[in-house]
Coordinates of C-alpha atoms and ligand atoms in Angstrom, one line a residue:
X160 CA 94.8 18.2 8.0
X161 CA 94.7 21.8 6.0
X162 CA 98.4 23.3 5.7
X163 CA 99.2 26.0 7.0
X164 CA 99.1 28.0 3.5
X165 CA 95.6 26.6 3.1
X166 CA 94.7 28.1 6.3
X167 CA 96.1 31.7 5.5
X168 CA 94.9 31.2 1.8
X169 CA 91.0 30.7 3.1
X170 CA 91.3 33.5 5.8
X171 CA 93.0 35.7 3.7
X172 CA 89.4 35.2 0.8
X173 CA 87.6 36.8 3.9
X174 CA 88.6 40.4 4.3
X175 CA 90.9 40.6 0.5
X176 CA 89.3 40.1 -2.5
X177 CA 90.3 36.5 -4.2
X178 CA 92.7 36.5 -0.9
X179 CA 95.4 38.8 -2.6
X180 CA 96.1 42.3 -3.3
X181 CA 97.0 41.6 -7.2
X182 CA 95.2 39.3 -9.3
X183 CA 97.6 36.8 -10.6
X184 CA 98.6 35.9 -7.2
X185 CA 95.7 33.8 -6.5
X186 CA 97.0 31.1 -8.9
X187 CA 93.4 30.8 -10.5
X188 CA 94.7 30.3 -14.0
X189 CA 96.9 27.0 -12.4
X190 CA 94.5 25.9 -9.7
X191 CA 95.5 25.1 -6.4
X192 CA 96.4 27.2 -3.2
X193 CA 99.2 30.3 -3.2
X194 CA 102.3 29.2 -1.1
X195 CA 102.7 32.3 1.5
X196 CA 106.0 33.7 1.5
X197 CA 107.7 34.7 4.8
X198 CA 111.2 35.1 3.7
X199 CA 113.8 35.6 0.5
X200 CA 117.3 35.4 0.1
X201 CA 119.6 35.2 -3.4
X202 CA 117.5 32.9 -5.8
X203 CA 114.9 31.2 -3.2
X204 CA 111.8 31.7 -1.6
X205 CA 111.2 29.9 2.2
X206 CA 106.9 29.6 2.6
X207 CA 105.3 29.7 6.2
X208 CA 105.7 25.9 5.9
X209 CA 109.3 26.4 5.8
X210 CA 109.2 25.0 2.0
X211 CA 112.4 26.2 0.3
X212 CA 111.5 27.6 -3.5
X213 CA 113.9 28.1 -6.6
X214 CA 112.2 32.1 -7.6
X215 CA 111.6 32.7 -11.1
X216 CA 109.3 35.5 -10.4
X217 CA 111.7 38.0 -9.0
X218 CA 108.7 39.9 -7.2
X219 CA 107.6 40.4 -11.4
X220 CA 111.0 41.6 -12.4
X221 CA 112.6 43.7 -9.3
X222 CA 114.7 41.3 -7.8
X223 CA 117.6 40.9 -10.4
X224 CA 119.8 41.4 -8.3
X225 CA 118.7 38.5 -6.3
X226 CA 116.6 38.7 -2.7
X227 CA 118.1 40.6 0.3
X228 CA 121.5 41.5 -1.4
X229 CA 123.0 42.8 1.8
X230 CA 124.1 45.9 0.0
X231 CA 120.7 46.9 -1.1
X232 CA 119.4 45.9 2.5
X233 CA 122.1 48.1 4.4
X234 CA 120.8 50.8 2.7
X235 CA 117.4 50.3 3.0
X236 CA 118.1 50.3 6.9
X237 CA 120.2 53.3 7.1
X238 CA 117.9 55.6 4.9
X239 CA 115.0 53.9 7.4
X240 CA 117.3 55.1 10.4
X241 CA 117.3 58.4 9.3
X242 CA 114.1 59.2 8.3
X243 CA 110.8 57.4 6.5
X244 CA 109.2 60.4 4.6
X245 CA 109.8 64.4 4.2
X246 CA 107.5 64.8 1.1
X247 CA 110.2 67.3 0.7
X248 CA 113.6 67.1 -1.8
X249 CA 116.3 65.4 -0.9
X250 CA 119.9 64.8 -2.4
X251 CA 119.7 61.0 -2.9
X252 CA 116.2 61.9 -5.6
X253 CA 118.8 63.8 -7.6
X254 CA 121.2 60.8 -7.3
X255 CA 118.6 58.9 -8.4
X256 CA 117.8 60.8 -11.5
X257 CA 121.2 61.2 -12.6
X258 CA 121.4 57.5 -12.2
X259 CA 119.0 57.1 -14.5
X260 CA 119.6 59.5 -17.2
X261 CA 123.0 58.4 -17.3
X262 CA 122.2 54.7 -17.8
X263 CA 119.4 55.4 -20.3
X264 CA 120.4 58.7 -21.9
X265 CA 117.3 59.3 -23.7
X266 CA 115.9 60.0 -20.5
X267 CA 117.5 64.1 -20.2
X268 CA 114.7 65.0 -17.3
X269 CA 113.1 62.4 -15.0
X270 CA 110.2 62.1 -12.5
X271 CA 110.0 59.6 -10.0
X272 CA 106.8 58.0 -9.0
X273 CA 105.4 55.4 -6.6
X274 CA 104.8 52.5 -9.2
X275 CA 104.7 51.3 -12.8
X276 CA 100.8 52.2 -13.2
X277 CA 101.4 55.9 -11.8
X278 CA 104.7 55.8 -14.6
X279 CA 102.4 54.9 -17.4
X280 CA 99.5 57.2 -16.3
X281 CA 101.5 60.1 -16.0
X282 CA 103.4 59.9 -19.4
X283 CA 100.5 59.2 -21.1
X284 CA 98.7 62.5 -19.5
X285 CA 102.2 64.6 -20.8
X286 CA 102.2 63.0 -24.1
X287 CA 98.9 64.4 -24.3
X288 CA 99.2 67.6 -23.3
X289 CA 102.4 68.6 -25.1
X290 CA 100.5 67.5 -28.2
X291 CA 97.4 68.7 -27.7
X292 CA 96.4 65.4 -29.1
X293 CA 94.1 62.7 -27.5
X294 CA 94.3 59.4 -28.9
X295 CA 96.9 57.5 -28.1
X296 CA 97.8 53.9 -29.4
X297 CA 98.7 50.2 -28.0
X298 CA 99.4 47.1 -29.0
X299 CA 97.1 43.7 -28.0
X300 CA 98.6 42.0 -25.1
X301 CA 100.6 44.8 -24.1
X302 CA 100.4 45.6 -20.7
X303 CA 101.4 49.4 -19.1
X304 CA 99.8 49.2 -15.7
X305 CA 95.8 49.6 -14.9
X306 CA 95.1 53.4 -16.0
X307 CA 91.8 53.3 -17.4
X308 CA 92.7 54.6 -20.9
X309 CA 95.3 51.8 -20.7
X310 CA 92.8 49.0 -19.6
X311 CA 91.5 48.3 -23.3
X312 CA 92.8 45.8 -25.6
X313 CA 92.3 45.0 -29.1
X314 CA 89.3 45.5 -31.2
X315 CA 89.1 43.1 -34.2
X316 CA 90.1 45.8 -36.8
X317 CA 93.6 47.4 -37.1
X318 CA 91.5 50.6 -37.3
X319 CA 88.4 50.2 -34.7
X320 CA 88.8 51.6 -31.5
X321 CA 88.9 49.6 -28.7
X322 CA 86.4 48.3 -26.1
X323 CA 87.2 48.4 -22.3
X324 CA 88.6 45.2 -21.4
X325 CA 87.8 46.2 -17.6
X326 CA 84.5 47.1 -16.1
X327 CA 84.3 50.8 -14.8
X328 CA 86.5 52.0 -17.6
X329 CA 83.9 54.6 -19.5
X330 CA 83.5 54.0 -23.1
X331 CA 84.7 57.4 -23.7
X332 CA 87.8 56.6 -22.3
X333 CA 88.8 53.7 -24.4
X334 CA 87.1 55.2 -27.6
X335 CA 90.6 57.3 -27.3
X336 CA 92.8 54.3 -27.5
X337 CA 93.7 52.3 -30.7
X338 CA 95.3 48.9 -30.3
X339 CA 96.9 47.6 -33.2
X340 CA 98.7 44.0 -33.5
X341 CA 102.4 43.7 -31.7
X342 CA 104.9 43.3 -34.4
X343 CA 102.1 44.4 -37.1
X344 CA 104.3 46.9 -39.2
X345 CA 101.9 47.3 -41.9
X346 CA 98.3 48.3 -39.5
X347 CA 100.8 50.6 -37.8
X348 CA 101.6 52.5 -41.6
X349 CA 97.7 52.3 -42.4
X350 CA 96.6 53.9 -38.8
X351 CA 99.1 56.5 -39.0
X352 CA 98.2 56.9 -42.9
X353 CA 94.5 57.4 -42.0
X354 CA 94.4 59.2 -38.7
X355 CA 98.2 60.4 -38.2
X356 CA 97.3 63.7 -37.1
X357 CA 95.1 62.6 -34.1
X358 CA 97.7 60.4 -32.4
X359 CA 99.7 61.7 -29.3
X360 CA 101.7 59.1 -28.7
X361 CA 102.6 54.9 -29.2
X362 CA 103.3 53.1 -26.3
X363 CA 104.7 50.0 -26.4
X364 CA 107.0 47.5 -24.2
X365 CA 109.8 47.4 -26.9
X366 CA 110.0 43.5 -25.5
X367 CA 106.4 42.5 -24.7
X368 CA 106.5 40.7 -21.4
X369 CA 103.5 40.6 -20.0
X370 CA 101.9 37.8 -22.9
X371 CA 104.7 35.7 -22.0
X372 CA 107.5 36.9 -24.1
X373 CA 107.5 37.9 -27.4
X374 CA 110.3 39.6 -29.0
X375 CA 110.0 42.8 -31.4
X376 CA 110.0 41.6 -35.4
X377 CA 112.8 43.4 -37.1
X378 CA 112.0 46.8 -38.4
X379 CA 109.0 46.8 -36.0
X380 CA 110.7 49.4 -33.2
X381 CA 111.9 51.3 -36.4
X382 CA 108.9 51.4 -37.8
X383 CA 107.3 53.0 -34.9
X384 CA 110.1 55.6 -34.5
X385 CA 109.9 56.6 -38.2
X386 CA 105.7 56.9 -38.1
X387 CA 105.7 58.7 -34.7
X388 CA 108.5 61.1 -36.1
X389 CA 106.7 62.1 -39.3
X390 CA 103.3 62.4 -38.0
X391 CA 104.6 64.4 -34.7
X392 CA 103.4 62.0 -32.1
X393 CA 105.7 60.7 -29.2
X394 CA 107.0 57.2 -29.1
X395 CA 106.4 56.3 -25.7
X396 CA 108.8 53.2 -24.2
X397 CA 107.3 51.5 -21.5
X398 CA 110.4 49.6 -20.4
X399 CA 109.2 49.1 -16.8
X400 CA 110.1 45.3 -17.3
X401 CA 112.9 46.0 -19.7
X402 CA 114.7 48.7 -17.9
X403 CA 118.1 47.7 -16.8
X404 CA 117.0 43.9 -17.6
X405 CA 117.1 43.5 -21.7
X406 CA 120.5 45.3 -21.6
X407 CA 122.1 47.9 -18.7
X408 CA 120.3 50.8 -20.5
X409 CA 117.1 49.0 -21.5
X410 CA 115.5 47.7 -24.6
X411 CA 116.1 51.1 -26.1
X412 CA 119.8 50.8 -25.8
X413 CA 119.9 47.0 -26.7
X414 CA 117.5 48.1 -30.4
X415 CA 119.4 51.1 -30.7
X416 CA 115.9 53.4 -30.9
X417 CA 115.9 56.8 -29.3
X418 CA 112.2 56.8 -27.7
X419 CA 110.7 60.8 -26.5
X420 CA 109.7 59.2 -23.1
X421 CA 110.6 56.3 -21.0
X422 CA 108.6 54.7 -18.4
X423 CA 110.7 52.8 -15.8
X424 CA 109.4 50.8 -12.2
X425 CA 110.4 47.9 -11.1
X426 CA 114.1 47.4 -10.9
X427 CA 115.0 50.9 -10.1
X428 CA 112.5 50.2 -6.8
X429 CA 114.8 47.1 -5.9
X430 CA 112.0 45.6 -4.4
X431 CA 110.9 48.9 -3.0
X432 CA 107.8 50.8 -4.8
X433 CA 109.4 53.3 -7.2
X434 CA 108.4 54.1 -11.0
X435 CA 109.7 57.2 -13.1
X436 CA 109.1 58.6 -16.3
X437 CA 111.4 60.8 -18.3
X438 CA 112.6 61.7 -21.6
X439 CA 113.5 65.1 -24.1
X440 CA 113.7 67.7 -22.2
X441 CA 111.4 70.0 -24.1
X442 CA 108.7 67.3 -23.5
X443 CA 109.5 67.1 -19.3
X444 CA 109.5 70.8 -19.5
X445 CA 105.7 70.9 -19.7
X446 CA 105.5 69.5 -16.5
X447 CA 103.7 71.1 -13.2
X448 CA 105.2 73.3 -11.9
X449 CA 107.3 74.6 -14.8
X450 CA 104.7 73.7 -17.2
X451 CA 100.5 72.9 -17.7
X452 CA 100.1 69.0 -17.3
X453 CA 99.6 68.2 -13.4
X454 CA 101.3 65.4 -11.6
X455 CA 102.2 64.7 -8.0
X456 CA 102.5 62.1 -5.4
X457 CA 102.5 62.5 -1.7
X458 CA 105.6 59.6 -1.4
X459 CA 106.9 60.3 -4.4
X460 CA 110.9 59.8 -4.5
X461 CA 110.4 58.3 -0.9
X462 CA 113.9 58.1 0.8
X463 CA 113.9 54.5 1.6
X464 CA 112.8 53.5 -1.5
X465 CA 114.6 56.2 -3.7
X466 CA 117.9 53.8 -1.4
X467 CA 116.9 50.7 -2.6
X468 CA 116.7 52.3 -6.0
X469 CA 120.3 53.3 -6.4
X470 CA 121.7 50.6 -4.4
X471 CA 120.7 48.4 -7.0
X472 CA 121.2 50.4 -9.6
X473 CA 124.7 50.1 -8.7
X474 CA 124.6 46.7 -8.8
X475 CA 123.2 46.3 -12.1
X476 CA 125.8 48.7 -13.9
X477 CA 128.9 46.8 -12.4
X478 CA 131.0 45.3 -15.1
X479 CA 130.3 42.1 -15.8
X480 CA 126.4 41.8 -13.9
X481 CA 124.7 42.0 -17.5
X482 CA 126.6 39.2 -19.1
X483 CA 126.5 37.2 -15.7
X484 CA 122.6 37.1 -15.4
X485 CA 122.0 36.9 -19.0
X486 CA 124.5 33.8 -19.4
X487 CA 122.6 31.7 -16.6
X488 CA 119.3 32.8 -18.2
X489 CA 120.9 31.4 -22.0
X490 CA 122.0 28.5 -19.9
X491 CA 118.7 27.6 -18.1
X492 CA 116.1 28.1 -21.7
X493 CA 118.6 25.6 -23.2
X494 CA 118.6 23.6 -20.8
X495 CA 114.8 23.6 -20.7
X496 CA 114.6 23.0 -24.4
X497 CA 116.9 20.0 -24.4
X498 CA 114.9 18.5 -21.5
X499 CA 111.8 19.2 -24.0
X500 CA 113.4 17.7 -26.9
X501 CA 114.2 14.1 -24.3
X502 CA 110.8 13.9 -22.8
X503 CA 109.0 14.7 -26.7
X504 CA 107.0 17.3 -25.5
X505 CA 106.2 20.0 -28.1
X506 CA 108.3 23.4 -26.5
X507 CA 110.3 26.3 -27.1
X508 CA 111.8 28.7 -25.2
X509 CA 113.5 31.9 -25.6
X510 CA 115.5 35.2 -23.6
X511 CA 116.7 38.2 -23.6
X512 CA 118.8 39.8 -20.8
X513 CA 117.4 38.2 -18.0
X514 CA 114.0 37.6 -18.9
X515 CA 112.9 34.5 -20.4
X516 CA 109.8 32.7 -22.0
X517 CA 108.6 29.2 -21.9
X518 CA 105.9 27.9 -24.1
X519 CA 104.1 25.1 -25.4
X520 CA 104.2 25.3 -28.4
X521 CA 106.6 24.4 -31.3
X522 CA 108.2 27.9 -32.1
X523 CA 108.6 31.0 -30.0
X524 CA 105.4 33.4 -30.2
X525 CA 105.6 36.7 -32.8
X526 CA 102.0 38.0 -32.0
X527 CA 99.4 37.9 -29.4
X528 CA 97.3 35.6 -31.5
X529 CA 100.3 32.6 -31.4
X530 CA 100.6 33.3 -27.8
X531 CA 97.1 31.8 -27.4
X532 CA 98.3 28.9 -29.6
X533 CA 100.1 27.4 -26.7
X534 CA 98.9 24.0 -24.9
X535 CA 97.8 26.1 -21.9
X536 CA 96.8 23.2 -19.9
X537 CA 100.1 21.3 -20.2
X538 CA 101.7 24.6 -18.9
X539 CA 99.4 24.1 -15.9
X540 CA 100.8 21.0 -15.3
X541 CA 104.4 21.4 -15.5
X542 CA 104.0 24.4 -13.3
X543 CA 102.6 22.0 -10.4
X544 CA 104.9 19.7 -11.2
X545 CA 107.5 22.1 -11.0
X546 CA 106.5 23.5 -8.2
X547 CA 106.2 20.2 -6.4
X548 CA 109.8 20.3 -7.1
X549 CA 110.6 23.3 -5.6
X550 CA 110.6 25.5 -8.1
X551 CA 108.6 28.5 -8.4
X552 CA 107.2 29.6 -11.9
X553 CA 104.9 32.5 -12.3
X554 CA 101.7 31.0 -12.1
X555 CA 100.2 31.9 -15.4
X556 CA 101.2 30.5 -19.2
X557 CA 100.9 34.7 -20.1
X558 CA 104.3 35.6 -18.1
X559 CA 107.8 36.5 -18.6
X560 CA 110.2 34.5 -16.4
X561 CA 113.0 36.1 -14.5
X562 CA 116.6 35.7 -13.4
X563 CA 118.5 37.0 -11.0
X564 CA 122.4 37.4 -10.6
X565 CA 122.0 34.7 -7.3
X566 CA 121.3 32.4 -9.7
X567 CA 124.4 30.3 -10.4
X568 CA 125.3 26.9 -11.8
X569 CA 123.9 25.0 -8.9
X570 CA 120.6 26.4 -9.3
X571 CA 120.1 26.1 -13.0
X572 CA 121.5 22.5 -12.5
X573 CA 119.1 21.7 -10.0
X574 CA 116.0 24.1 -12.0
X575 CA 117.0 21.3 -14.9
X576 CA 116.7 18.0 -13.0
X577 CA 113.7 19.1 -11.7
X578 CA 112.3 19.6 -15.5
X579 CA 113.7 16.7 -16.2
X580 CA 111.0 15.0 -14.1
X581 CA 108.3 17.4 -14.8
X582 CA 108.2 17.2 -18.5
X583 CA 108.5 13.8 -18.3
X584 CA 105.7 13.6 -15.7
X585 CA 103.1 15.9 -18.5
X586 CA 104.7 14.1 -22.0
Ligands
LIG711 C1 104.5 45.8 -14.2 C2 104.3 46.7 -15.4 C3 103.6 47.9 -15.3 C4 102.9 48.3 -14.0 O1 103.7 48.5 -13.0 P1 103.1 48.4 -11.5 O2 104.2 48.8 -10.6 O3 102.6 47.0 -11.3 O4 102.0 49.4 -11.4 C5 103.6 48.8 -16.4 N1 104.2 48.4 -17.5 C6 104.9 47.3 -17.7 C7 105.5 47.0 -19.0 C8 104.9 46.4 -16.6 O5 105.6 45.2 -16.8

């Protein structure tokens, strides 16, 4: 008999590429069929077979305040009441924004957008033209949404230029990104060095956590702050993961580095499709219509979602959310660990705020290169075996994990038993 997420799963191949709208979701680097989800609430997921899941996804990172917080939901519905779209101003955009400049104060002017992608795409077209500049730089297994000059990872030189790592991206458009090593200080002195002039901007997730997670090496965010200042190129945060996550006011607040511009998404969307980008004011001053670089977005600060947006943003700045969600995320990757260290299975495990990373491997990643070092196939397995379990891991060794602030004891408690089993199961 097929199950009822096998049935959707093979329907859904026929009209949707791969059967999903994103590419990760069809489970292909774990095997095996995509539970479909048909409802959320705190820290679980319930699938059209009315299998109840332990979330570790968080929707990628939005959830941290948990699923259908009833705050976030009331005012979802009574923005929804009132209207769905103006493409027009309204006061709660310029709640929003103050919001957000307030809680990452880098951020002086802000710009609110429909995703993470449109964030990136955007700041990377300013960066541009307030420099005049056009080659930007990234970092291998960085990951700043699917923009075309974004789309290109390393080359094997610190100073080649990249190749496309997508089809359709023109060569011409990647010849204009550089992608150096994360956490490679010295390749970042040596491009800047050779080609300093040329550079409009870095951008960089100041945590990298879309390779799994990898932290930033001491002196690394610093080092990028110092070369971008001297050479007159923008240091570019993308802290759509980060934002509100690694610490209230980001990664930049947590590292104490003062970026030019700030990409956000994610959180500040609540679950709701929102991205923003901000920064110096001098910079967002050369923004249509007050300036020459064009951006725009028919939905852009959507009321609904622009509601989501601040209703959990006021969630995530009440005292005492930050070191709620980030103790249960300490509590759960040591937990993990000890499990490891019981079973004999070669692991590590590391967090910060409330994101966390899980690998196979005997140390915590520093580089791209040691992220590929991990025993990707034994992650396959203690995914399905977790899953089996009831507990839902993203579906790919190459991701961050999340926690939300529904997570309590009782669900790390029973996250652990269930690993308990599962490393056992793939020692
Ligand atoms: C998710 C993500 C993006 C892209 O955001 P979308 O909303 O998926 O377009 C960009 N940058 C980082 C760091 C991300 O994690």
């Amino acid at each position: 008999m097929t199950s009822r997420n096998q049935e959707l799963f093979t329907r859904a191949q026929l009209r949707i590429p791969a059967g999903v709208n994103s590419p990760v979701r069809a489970f292909r680097a774990v095997g095996g069929t995509p539970p479909f989800f048909e409802r959320a609430a705190g820290a679980y997921l319930w699938d059209v077979e009315g299998r109840r899941y332990l979330d570790y996804v968080g929707s990628w990172g939005p959830m941290v305040a948990g699923h259908t917080h009833s705050a976030v939901v009331a005012a979802v519905q009574a923005a929804a009441a009132r209207a769905l779209s103006f493409g027009a101003p309204t006061e709660a955009e310029i709640e929003l924004a103050e919001a957000i400049c307030r809680l990452v104060p880098s951020v002086e002017m802000v710009r609110l957008v429909s995703s993470g992608t449109e964030a990136t795409m955007s700041a990377i077209r300013l960066a541009r033209g307030f420099t005049g500049r056009d080659a930007i730089v990234k970092f291998e297994g960085c990951y700043h949404g699917h923009a075309d000059s974004l789309l290109v990872k390393a080359g094997s030189g610190a100073l080649t230029f990249g190749n496309p790592s997508s089809a359709g991206v023109p060569a011409a458009t990647a010849a204009h990104t550089v992608v150096l090593d994360y956490n490679d200080i010295g390749a970042v002195h040596a491009l800047f060095a050779a080609r300093g002039a040329e550079i409009a901007c870095v951008i960089v997730e100041p945590v990298a956590g879309n390779m799994n997670l990898v932290l930033p090496a001491p002196g690394f965010l610093d080092a990028l702050r110092e070369q971008c200042t001297r050479h007159g190129a923008l240091l570019l945060f993308d802290e759509v993961m980060t934002g509100f996550r690694v610490a209230t006011g980001g990664a930049q607040q947590r590292f104490g580095i003062t970026p030019d511009l700030t990409t956000l998404g994610k959180v500040i969307g609540g679950g709701l499709p929102v991205g923003a980008f901000g920064g110096r004011r001098d910079v967002m001053q050369r923004i249509a219509p007050l300036g020459p670089v064009y951006q725009a977005g028919t939905l852009s600060g959507n009321p609904v979602a622009v509601a989501a947006g601040l209703a959990t943003l006021a969630l995530v700045e009440a005292p005492g959310f930050q070191q709620k969600v980030e103790g249960a995320t300490r509590a759960l990757i040591d937990g993990l660990s000890a499990e490891a260290r019981k079973a004999g299975v070669v692991f590590s495990a590391q967090s910060i705020g409330s994101m966390f990373g899980i690998y196979f491997r005997a140390t915590p990643p520093a580089s791209f290169a040691e992220v590929m070092q991990c025993d990707r196939e034994r992650f396959n397995r203690f995914f399905h075996e977790m899953l089996d379990r009831g507990v839902y891991l993203a579906p790919s060794a190459y991701e961050a994990g999340f926690v939300s602030a529904a997570h309590g004891q009782a669900e790390i408690e029973a996250t652990l038993a269930a690993a308990r089993a599962a490393f056992a199961a793939v020692a």
